[in-house]
Structure formats: structure tokens, C-alpha cells
Amino acid sequence: DAMVIQNPRYQVTQFGKPVTLSCSQTLNHNVMYWYQQKSSQAPKLLFHYYDKDFNNEADTPDNFQSRRPNTSFCFLDIRSPGLGDAAMYLCATSRDPGMSTDTQYFGPGTRLTVL
Amino acid sequence: AQSVAQPEDQVNVAEGNPLTVKCTYSVSGNPYLFWYVQYPNRGLQFLLKYITGDNLVKGSYGFEAEFNKSQTSFHLKKPSALVSDSALYFCAVRRPRGDGLTFGKGTHLIIQP
């Protein structure tokens, strides 16, 4: 089945220790998104890639970066995690945001704990 | 700026009864509206969407949603609730350029046996 896969499902890191979260997709979608969802809050868009074009949200901290080496994979790098970065990180994909029928499909998420 | 409001933090429904989860929106231009469901420690699952056309949209797992332009609402409904429907439900609107979703704060739906 075509899907969005996130690894690992649970990640524990130490304060200030860089961490990388991974997302892959078999949908062959053009766009990959990263959302941050803190406890009991709505998902918040951090950035997205449209093909190789990176689009950062204005209020995304510099501590968060992303890489998309190919169509299938996208990574979220947190350079120096703070306690406030503990959250569920959701990856999503969509085919073409220019089309009104475009739908985002989400992976299962990675829950990040910062000690 | 566009926004989505889910006025209820929690909705409690007895199994077998109809359920409604409310959502109102504020957008400029045409609204493209979505409902997603999230089970504990899981990602968001797409339920249904409204783009244009029929105001009653049918989706997965027996859910449907009614779009009401005059009331700027997009309420999620199901005729007969199941205990397994208990989850966190998010209403969302697509951003004008299509590059991302703006979510409501979510509604916990609890179906009591």
C-alpha cells in the first residue's frame, strides 16, 4: 500500500543534542510537509518542500532545518533541542497544492522527548 | 488571515446515537475544508473534504459533513456512533496558496458504551 512512513516512532534525545527525524513516502507526491504538534494543541506547519524548493514558515525557529535528498525522503533536523521542542512531529505529503482537490496524507508521527 | 474554530473541547455521545462535531471557519475566497481524525500516539487520518458542489460530503467510516456557506460551518456528523469512533477530531482549511493546512484546536469525541 502506498503510504507515508516515519522513523523512528519514538525518539529520546538530550537537551542540546542534535536529532534527525525521517520521513519517506511511496505516493510519489511532489510536496512533503513537516508539522509540529505539542500536547493538546493543533498541528502547526514548520516548513514544506515542493519538489526541491524549500518553503519555511516565518515563525519557524532557526533551530529547525530540513533536507529532501530525493522525492521519497525528507528529514527534519533539530540542531539543539530544547525542552520546549518536545512534541509529536508529523510528516505529510500531497500531490499538487495548486489543484483544489489536493489532499494531504499524514504519517504516523514521531514523538520526540527531550531530557 | 484565515482561521478555523472548533468550539467544543469534548463531545460525549452514547453509542448508537447520532453525533455532531462542530467547526466554523473564516477565509477569504473559496473554502477548502477537511476533517481528520487522530487516535492516541498516531498521525492524522483523512476523513473527508469539501471542495465544491454538494453541501453534504460523505467520507470514511460512515462519517459525513455538512457545508453551510451562510453560517460558515462545516460540521462533522455520523448517524450512529460507535465506541471505536472515540478519538481526537480536527477540522482544517487549506491555505490560500494550497501550501499547508490551518487546523482547529481539535475536539475530543468520547463515545460511551
XYZ file of C-alpha atoms in Angstrom, chain A residues 2-70:
69
model
C 1.165 3.482 -0.776
C 1.928 5.343 2.392
C 3.846 7.856 4.440
C 6.382 6.319 6.823
C 8.094 7.996 9.732
C 11.078 6.704 11.663
C 11.577 6.357 14.475
C 8.119 6.395 16.038
C 9.603 7.463 19.367
C 12.816 9.412 19.802
C 14.504 10.428 23.030
C 17.299 12.964 22.958
C 19.189 15.074 25.429
C 18.953 18.809 25.774
C 21.170 20.355 23.115
C 21.992 17.093 21.318
C 21.184 17.234 17.580
C 18.484 14.898 16.374
C 17.169 13.900 12.950
C 13.706 12.610 12.181
C 12.976 10.768 8.969
C 10.010 10.632 6.625
C 9.590 8.605 3.461
C 6.710 8.197 1.043
C 5.687 5.741 -1.619
C 2.964 8.016 -3.014
C 5.341 9.823 -5.373
C 3.891 13.122 -4.214
C 5.546 16.398 -5.101
C 5.180 18.071 -1.722
C 6.340 16.997 1.717
C 5.393 18.890 4.872
C 6.570 18.893 8.467
C 4.175 19.816 11.255
C 4.845 20.149 14.980
C 2.066 19.131 17.348
C 2.521 19.887 21.021
C 0.410 18.206 23.625
C -3.292 19.069 23.337
C -2.651 21.523 20.508
C -3.330 21.676 16.804
C -0.584 20.720 14.354
C 1.477 23.697 13.270
C 3.245 23.832 9.932
C 7.028 24.238 10.195
C 8.027 24.114 6.526
C 7.494 22.189 3.333
C 9.281 21.153 0.170
C 7.665 21.496 -3.221
C 9.948 19.228 -5.188
C 13.358 20.683 -4.308
C 12.068 24.105 -3.349
C 12.187 24.705 0.393
C 9.493 26.900 1.968
C 9.992 27.944 5.560
C 7.224 29.354 7.746
C 8.048 32.804 9.052
C 7.796 31.786 12.694
C 9.725 28.515 12.489
C 12.791 28.759 14.753
C 16.228 28.629 13.121
C 16.898 25.571 15.246
C 14.733 23.572 12.849
C 16.014 22.641 9.425
C 15.049 20.194 6.724
C 16.565 18.259 3.863
C 14.979 16.498 0.931
C 17.632 14.478 -0.909
C 15.137 12.906 -3.315
